[in-house]
mmCIF file of C-alpha atoms in Angstrom:
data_model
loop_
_atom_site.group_PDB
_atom_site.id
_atom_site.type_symbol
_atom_site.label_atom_id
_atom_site.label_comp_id
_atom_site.label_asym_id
_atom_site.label_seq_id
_atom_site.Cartn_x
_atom_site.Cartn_y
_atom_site.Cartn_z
ATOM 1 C CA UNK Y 142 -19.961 -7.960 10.649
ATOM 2 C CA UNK Y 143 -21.124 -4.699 12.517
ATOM 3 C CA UNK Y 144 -20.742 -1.735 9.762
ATOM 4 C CA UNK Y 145 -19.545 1.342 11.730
ATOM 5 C CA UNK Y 146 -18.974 4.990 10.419
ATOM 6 C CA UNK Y 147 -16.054 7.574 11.810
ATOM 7 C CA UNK Y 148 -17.755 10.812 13.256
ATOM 8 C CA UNK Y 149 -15.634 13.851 14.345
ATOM 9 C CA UNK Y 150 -18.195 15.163 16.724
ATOM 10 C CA UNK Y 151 -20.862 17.870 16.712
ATOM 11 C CA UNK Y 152 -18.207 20.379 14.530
ATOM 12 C CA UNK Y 153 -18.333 17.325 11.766
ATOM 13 C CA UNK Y 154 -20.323 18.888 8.942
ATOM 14 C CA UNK Y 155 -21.394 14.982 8.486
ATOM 15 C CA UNK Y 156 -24.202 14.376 11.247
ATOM 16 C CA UNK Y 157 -25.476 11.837 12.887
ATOM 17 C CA UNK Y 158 -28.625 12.615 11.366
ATOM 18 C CA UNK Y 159 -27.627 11.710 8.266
ATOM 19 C CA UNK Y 160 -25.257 8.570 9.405
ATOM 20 C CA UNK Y 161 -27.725 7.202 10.948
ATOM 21 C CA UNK Y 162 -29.828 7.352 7.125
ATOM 22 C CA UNK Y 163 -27.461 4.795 5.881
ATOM 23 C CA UNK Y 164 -28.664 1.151 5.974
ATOM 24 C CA UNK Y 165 -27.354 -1.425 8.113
ATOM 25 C CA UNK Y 166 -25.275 1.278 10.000
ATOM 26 C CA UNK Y 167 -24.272 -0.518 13.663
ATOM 27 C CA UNK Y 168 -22.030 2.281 15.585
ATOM 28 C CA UNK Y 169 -20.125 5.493 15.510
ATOM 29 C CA UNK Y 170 -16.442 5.325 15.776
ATOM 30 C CA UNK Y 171 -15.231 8.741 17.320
ATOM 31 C CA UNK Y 172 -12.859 10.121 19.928
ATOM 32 C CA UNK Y 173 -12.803 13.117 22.454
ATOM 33 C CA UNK Y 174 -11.072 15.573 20.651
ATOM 34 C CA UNK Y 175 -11.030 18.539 22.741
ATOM 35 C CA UNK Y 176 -8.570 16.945 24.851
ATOM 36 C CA UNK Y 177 -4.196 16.812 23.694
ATOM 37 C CA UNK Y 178 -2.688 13.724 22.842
ATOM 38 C CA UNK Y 179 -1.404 12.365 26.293
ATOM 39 C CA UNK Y 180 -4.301 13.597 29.085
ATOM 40 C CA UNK Y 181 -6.545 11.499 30.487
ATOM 41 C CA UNK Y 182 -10.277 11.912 28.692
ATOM 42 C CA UNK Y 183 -12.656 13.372 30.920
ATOM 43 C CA UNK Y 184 -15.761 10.892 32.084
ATOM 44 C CA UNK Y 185 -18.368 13.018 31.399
ATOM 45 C CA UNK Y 186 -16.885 13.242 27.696
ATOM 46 C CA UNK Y 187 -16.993 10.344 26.846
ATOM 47 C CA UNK Y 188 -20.489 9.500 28.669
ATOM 48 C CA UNK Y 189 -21.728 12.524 26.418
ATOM 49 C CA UNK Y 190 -20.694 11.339 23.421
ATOM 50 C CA UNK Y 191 -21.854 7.528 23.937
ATOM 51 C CA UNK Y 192 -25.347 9.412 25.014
ATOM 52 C CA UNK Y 193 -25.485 11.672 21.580
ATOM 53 C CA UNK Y 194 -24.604 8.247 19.804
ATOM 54 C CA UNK Y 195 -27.126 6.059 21.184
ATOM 55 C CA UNK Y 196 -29.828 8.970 20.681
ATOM 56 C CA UNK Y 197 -29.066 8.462 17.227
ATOM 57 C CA UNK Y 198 -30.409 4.708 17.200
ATOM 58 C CA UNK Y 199 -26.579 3.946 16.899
ATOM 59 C CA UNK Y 200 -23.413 2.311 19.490
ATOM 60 C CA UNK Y 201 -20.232 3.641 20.516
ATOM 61 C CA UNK Y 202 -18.198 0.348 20.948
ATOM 62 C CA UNK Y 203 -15.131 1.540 19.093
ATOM 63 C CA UNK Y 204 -12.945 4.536 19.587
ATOM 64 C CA UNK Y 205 -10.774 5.392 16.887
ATOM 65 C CA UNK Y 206 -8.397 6.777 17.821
ATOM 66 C CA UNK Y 207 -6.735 7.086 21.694
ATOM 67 C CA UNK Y 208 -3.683 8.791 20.660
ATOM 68 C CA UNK Y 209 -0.059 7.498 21.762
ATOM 69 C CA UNK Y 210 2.225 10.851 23.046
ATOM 70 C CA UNK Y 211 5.479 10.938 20.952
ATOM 71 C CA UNK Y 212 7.452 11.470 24.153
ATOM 72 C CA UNK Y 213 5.870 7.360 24.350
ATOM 73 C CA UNK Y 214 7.039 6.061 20.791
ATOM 74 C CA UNK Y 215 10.427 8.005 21.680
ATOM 75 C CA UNK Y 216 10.603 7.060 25.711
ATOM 76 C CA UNK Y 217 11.660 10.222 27.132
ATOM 77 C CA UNK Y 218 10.002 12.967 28.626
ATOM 78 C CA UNK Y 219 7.109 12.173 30.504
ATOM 79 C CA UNK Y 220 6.499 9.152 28.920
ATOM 80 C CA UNK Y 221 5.590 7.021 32.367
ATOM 81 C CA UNK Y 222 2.999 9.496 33.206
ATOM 82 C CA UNK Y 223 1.525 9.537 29.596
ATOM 83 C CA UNK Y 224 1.664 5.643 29.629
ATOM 84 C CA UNK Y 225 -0.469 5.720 33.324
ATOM 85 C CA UNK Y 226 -3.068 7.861 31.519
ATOM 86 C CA UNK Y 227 -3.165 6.074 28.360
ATOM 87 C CA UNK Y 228 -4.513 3.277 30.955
ATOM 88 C CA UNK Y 229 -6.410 4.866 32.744
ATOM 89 C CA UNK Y 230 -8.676 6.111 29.400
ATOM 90 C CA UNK Y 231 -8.602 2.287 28.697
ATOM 91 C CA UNK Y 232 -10.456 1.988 32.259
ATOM 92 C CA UNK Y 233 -12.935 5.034 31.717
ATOM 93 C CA UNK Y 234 -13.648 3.805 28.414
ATOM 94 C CA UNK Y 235 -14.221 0.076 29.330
ATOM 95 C CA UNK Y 236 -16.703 1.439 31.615
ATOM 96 C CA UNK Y 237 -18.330 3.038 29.203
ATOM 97 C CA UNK Y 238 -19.342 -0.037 27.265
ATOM 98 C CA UNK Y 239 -15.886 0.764 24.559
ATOM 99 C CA UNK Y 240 -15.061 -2.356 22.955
ATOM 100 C CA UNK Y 241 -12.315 -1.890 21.051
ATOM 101 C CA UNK Y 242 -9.695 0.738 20.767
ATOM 102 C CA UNK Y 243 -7.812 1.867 17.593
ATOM 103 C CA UNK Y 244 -4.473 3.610 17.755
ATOM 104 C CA UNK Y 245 -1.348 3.389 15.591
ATOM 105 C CA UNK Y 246 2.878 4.199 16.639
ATOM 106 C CA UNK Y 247 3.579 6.377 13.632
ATOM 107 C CA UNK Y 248 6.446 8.643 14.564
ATOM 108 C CA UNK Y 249 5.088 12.393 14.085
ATOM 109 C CA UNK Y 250 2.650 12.195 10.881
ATOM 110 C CA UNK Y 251 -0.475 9.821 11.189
ATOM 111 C CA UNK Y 252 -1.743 8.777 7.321
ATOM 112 C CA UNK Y 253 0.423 10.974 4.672
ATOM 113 C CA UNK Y 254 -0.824 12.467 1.228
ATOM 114 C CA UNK Y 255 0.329 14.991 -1.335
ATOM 115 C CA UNK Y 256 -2.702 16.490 -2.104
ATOM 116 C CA UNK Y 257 -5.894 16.380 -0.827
ATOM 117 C CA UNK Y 258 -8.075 17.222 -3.658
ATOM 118 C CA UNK Y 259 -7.052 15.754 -6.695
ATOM 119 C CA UNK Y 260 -9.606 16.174 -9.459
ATOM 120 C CA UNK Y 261 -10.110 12.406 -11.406
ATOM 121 C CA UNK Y 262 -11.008 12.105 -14.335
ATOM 122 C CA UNK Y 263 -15.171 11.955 -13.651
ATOM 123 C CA UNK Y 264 -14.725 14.805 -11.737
ATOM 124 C CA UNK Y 265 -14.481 13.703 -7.984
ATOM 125 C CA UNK Y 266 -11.807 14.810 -5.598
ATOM 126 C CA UNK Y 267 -9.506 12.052 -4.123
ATOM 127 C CA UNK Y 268 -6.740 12.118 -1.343
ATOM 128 C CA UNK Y 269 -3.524 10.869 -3.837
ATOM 129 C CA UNK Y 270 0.186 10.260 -2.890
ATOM 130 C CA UNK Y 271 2.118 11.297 -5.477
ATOM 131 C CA UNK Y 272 5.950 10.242 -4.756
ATOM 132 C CA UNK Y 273 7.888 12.909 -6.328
ATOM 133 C CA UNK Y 274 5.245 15.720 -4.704
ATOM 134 C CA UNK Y 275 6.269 14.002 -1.522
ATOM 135 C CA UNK Y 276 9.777 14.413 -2.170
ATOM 136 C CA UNK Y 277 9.738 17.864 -2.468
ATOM 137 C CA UNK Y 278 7.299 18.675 0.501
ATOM 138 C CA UNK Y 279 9.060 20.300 3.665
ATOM 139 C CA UNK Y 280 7.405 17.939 6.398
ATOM 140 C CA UNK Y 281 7.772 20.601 9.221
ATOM 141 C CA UNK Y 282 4.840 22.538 7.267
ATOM 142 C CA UNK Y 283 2.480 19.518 6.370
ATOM 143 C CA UNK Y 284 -0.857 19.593 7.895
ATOM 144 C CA UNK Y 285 -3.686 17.047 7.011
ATOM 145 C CA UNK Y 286 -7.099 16.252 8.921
ATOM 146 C CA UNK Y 287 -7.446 13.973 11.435
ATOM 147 C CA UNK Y 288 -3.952 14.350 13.164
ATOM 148 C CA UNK Y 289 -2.268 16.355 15.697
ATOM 149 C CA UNK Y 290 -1.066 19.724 14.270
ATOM 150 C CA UNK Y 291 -0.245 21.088 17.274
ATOM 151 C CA UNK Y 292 3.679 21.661 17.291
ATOM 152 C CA UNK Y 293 5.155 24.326 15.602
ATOM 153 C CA UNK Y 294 7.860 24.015 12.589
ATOM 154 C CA UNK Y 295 11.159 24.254 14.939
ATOM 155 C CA UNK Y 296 9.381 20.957 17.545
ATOM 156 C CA UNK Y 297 8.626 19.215 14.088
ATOM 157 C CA UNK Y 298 11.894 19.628 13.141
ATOM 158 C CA UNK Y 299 13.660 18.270 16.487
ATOM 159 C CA UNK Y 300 10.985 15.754 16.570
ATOM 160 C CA UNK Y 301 12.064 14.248 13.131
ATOM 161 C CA UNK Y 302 15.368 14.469 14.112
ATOM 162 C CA UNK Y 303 14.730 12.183 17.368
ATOM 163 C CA UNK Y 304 13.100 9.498 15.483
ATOM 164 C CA UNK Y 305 15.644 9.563 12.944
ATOM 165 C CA UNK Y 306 18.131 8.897 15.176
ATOM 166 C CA UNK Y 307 15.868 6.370 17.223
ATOM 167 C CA UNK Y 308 15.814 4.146 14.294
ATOM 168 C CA UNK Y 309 13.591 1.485 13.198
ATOM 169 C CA UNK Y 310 14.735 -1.036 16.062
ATOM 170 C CA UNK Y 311 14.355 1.742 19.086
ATOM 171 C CA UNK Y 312 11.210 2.094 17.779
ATOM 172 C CA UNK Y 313 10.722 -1.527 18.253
ATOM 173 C CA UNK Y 314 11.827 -1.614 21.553
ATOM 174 C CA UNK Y 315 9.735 1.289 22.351
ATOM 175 C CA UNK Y 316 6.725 -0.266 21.109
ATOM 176 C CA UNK Y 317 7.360 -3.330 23.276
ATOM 177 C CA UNK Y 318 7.799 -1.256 26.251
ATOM 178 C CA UNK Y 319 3.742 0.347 25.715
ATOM 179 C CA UNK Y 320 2.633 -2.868 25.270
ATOM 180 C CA UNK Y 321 3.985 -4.772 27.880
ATOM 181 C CA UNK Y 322 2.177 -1.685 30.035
ATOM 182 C CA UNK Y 323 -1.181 -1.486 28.302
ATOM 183 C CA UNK Y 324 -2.572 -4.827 26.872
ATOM 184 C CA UNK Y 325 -2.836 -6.396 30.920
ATOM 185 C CA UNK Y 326 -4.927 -3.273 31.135
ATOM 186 C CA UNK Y 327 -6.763 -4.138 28.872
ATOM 187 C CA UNK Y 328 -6.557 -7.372 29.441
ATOM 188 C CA UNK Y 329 -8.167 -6.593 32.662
ATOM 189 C CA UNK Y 330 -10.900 -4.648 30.772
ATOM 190 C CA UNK Y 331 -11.783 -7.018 28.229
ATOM 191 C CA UNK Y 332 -10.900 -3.932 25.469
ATOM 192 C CA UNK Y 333 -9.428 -5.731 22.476
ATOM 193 C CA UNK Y 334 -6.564 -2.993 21.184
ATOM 194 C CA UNK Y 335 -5.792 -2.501 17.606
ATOM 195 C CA UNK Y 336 -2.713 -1.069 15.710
ATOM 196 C CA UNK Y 337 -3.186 0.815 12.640
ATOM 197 C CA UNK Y 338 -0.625 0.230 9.576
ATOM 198 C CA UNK Y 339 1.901 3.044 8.944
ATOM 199 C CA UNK Y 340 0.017 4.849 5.792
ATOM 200 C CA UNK Y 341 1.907 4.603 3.657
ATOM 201 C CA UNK Y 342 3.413 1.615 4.512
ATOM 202 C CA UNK Y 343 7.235 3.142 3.827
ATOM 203 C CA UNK Y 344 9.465 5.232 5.688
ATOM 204 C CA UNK Y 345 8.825 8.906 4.940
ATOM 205 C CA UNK Y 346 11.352 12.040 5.473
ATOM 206 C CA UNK Y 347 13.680 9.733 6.856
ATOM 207 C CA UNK Y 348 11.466 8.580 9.926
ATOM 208 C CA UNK Y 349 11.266 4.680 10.591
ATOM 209 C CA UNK Y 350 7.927 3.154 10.110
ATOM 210 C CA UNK Y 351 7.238 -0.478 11.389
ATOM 211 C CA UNK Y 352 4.262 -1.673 10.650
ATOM 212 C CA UNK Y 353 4.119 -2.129 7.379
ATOM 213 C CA UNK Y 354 3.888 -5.802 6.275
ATOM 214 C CA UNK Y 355 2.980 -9.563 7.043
ATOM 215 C CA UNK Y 356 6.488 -9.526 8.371
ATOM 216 C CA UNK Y 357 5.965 -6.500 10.619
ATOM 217 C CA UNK Y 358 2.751 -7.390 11.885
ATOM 218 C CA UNK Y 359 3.904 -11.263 12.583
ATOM 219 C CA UNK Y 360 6.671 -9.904 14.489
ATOM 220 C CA UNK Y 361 4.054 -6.978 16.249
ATOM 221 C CA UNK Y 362 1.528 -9.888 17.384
ATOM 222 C CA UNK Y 363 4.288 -11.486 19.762
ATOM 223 C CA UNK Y 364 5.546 -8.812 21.354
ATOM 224 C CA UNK Y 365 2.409 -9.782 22.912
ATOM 225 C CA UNK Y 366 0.936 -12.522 22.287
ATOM 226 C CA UNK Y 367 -2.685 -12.232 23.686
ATOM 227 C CA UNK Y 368 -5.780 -12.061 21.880
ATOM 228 C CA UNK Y 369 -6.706 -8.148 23.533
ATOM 229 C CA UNK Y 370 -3.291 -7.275 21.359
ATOM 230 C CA UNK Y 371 -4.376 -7.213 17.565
ATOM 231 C CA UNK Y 372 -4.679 -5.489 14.529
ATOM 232 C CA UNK Y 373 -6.708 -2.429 12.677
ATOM 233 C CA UNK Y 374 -6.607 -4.093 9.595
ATOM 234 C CA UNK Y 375 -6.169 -1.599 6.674
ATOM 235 C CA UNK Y 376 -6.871 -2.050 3.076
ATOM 236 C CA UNK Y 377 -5.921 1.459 1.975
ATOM 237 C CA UNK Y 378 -3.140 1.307 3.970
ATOM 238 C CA UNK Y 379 -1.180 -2.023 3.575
ATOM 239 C CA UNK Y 380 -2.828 -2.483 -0.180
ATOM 240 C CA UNK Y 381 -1.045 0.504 -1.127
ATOM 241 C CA UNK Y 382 1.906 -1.594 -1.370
ATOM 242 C CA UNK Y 383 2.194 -4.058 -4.497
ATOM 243 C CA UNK Y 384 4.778 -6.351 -1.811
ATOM 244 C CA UNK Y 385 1.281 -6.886 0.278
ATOM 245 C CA UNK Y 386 -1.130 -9.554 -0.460
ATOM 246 C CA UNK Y 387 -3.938 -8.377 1.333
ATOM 247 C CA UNK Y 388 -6.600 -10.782 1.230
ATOM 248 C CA UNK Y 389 -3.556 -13.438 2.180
ATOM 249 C CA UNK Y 390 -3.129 -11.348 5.083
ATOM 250 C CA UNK Y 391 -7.355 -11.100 5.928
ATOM 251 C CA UNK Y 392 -7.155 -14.566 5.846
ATOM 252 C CA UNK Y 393 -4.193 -15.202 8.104
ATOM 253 C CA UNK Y 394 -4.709 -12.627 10.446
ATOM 254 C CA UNK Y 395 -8.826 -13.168 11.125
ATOM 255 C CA UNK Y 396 -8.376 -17.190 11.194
ATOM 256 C CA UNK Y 397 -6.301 -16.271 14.227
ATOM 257 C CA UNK Y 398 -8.953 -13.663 15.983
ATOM 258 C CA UNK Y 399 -6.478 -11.094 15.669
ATOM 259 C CA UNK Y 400 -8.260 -8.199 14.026
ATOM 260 C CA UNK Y 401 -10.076 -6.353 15.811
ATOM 261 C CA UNK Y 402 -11.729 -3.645 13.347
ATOM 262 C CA UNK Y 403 -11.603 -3.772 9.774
ATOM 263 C CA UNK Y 404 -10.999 -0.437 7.288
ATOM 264 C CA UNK Y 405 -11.960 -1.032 3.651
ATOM 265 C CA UNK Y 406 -11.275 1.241 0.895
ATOM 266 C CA UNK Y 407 -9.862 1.013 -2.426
ATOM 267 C CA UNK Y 408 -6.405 2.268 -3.991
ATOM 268 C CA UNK Y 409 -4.992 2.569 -7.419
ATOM 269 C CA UNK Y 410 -1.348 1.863 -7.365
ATOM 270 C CA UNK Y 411 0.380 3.797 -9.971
ATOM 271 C CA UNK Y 412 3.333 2.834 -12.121
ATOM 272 C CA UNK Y 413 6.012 4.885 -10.085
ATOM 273 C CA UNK Y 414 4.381 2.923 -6.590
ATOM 274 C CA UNK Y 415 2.251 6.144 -6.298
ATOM 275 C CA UNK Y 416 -1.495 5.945 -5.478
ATOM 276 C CA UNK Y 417 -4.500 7.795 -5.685
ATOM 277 C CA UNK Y 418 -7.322 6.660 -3.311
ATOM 278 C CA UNK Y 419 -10.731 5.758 -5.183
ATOM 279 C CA UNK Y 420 -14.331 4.849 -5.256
ATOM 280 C CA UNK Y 421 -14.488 1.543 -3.319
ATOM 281 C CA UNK Y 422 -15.885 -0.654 -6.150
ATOM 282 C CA UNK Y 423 -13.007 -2.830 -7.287
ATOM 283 C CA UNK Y 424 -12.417 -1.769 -11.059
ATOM 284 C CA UNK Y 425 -11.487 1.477 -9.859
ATOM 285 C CA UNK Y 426 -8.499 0.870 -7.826
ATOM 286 C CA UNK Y 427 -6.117 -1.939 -7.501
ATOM 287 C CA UNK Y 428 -7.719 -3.778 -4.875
ATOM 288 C CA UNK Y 429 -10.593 -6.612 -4.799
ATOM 289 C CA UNK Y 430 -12.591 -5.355 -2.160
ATOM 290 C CA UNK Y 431 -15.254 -8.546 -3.233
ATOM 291 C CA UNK Y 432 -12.215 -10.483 -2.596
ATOM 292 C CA UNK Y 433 -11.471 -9.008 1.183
ATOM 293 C CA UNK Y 434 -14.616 -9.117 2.099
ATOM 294 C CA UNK Y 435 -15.221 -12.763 1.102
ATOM 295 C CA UNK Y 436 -11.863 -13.819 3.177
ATOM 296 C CA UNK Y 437 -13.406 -12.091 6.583
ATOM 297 C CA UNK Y 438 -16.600 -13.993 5.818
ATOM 298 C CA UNK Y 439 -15.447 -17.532 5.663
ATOM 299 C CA UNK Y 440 -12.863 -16.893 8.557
ATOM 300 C CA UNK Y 441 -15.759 -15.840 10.316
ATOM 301 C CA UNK Y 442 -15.159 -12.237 10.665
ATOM 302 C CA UNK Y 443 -17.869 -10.811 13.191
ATOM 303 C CA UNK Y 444 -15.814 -7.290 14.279
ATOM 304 C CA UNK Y 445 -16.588 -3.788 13.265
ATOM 305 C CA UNK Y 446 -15.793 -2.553 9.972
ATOM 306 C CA UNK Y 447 -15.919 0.994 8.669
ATOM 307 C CA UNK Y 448 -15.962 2.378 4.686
ATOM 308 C CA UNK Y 449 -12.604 4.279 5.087
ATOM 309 C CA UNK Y 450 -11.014 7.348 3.224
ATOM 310 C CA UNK Y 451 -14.091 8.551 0.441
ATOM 311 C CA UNK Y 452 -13.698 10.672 -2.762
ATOM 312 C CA UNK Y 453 -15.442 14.043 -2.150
ATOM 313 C CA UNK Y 454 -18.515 13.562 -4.683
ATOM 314 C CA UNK Y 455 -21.613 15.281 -6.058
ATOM 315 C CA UNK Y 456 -19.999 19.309 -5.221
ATOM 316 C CA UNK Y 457 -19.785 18.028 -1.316
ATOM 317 C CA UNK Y 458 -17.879 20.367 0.936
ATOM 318 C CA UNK Y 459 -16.190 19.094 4.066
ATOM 319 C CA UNK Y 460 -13.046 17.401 5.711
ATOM 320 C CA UNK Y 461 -11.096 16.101 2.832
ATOM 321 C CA UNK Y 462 -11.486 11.536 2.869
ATOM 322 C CA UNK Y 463 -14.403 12.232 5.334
ATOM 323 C CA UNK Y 464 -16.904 13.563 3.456
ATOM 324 C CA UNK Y 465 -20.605 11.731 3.922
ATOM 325 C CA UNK Y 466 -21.967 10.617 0.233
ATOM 326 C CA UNK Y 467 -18.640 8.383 -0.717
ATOM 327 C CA UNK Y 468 -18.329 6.811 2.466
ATOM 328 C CA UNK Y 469 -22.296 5.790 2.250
ATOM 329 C CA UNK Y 470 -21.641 4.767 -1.499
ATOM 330 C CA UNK Y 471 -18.959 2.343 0.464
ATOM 331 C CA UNK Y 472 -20.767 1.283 3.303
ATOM 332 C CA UNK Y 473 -23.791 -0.052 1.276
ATOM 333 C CA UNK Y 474 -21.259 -1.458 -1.328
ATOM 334 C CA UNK Y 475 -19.606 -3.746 1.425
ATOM 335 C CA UNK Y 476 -23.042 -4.149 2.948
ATOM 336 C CA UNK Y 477 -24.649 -5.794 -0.836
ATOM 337 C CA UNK Y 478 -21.804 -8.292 -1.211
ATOM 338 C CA UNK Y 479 -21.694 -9.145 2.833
ATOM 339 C CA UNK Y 480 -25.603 -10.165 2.141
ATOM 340 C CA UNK Y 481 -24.755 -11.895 -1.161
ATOM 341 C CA UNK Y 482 -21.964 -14.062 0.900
ATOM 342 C CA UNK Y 483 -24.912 -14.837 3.206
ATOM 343 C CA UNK Y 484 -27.020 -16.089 1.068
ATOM 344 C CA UNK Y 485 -25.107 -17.747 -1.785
#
């Protein structure tokens, strides 16, 4: 297992400095985000950041994320030339030692919430998603951190309308197309490529989601069926879901090689299906993080593995679910029962 930690470059108030402070910490996992979704990245980018990461003490083996152009997941537009450069940053960043790229083919929004800073009750701030909040939210308006918030209200609007009439098995087909163009790529680079889960796992506003359970990611795994095509295995994500087992699907999926980077965090499912993300320890939330980690060890999990989404803690300002103290509270968490599965 080769703990990682997501880094949002020299704006991120969390520095490497202080990553590099937490124990057992392997590699960054970070992106060039001065370029738009679709262009080709830049060499010298990406040599700069691998050069700021390993002058940290730390790697940069897994990118997280290369981002697919909606004019892909909807094939129109420029979609061929958007598919040549999604390739060709496969190439630049197989050169520069990138092991493993993350990405996910959610229609418009990447990971959804209602609120960002919900106060629990020991006085943390959590990223929740509260059902009927969501209901009443106008999605042409929504902005959360880590996406693309680049289009305006009216291209959000056509845009939703475009996937809704796409439909869940367009989306499919669409989906096939990219891979059938990418994974020989990568393939040919040796870059293992993961999907991320649809988060939540549900359709929202009306837009198709696919990847969203053992079905869905049985059926993703042979549109392809290569080792270099695999899975960013979420716990946050999928185990938001009461239908998911998750540690079923650890199990499964790693016995076969298929995941290629593991997110762990913690949810707490509420009575409505709601959730409100959580401290990673496992009485907080609904989800035995013991439990996941002890499937990847005895299927022999060595990937990369990150603490995911944190609760903002201890009067920390910063990028709401990417703050530094929870995450590190995670990370060492995962990194004490990892060492106790060694040993015992």
């Amino acid at each position: 297992m080769k703990m990682t930690f997501r880094w949002y470059g020299k704006d991120d108030l969390v520095t490497l400095e202080k990553i590099r402070q937490i124990p057992n910490m392997y590699g960054i996992v970070t992106a060039v985000y001065s370029v738009p979704p679709g262009e080709v990245w830049p060499e010298k980018d990406i040599l700069d950041l691998k050069k700021e990461i390993e002058k940290h003490g730390m790697k940069m083996e897994v990118i997280e994320s290369v981002p697919v152009h909606e004019d892909i997941k909807l094939r129109r537009g420029n979609y061929k030339t958007y598919i040549e450069n999604y390739k060709e940053n496969i190439r630049r960043l197989s050169k520069a030692g990138v092991k493993v790229i993350c990405y996910n083919f959610m229609p418009v929004f990447d990971w959804t919430r209602s609120q960002l800073d919900k106060e629990l009750a020991d006085g943390s701030n959590a990223l929740v998603y509260y059902k009927e909040h969501i209901d009443k939210l106008d999605p042409t308006k929504l902005e959360l951190p880590g996406w693309d918030s680049s289009y305006t209200s009216e291209e959000m609007k056509e845009l939703i309308e475009a996937y809704k009439k796409l439909g869940e098995e367009g989306l499919w087909d669409n989906l096939k197309y990219f891979l059938e163009k990418i994974i020989p790529v990568a393939i040919e680079c040796d870059i293992d490529m993961g999907i991320h889960p649809d988060d939540p796992p549900w359709s929202i506003f009306g837009i198709p989601r696919i990847i969203k359970d053992e079905e869905s990611l049985d059926r993703f795994l042979k549109l392809y069926d290569d080792s270099h095509n695999g899975l960013t295995l979420c716990s946050g994500s999928l185990g938001c879901s009461r239908k998911n087992d998750f540690v079923k699907m650890v199990k499964k999926y790693s016995s076969m090689g298929r995941i290629h980077f593991a997110h762990i965090r913690n949810v707490k499912i509420l009575e409505d299906g709601s959730f409100e993300e959580s401290a990673h320890y496992s009485p907080y939330g609904s989800l035995d993080v013991a439990e996941i980690l002890k499937a990847y060890y005895e299927t022999g999990f060595n990937g990369y593995i990150r603490p995911d989404h944190g609760r903002m803690i201890w009067g920390e300002i910063g990028k709401p679910g990417y703050g530094l103290y929870d995450r590190a509270l995670g990370a060492m968490y995962m990194t004490g029962i990892w060492e106790t599965l060694k040993k015992f």
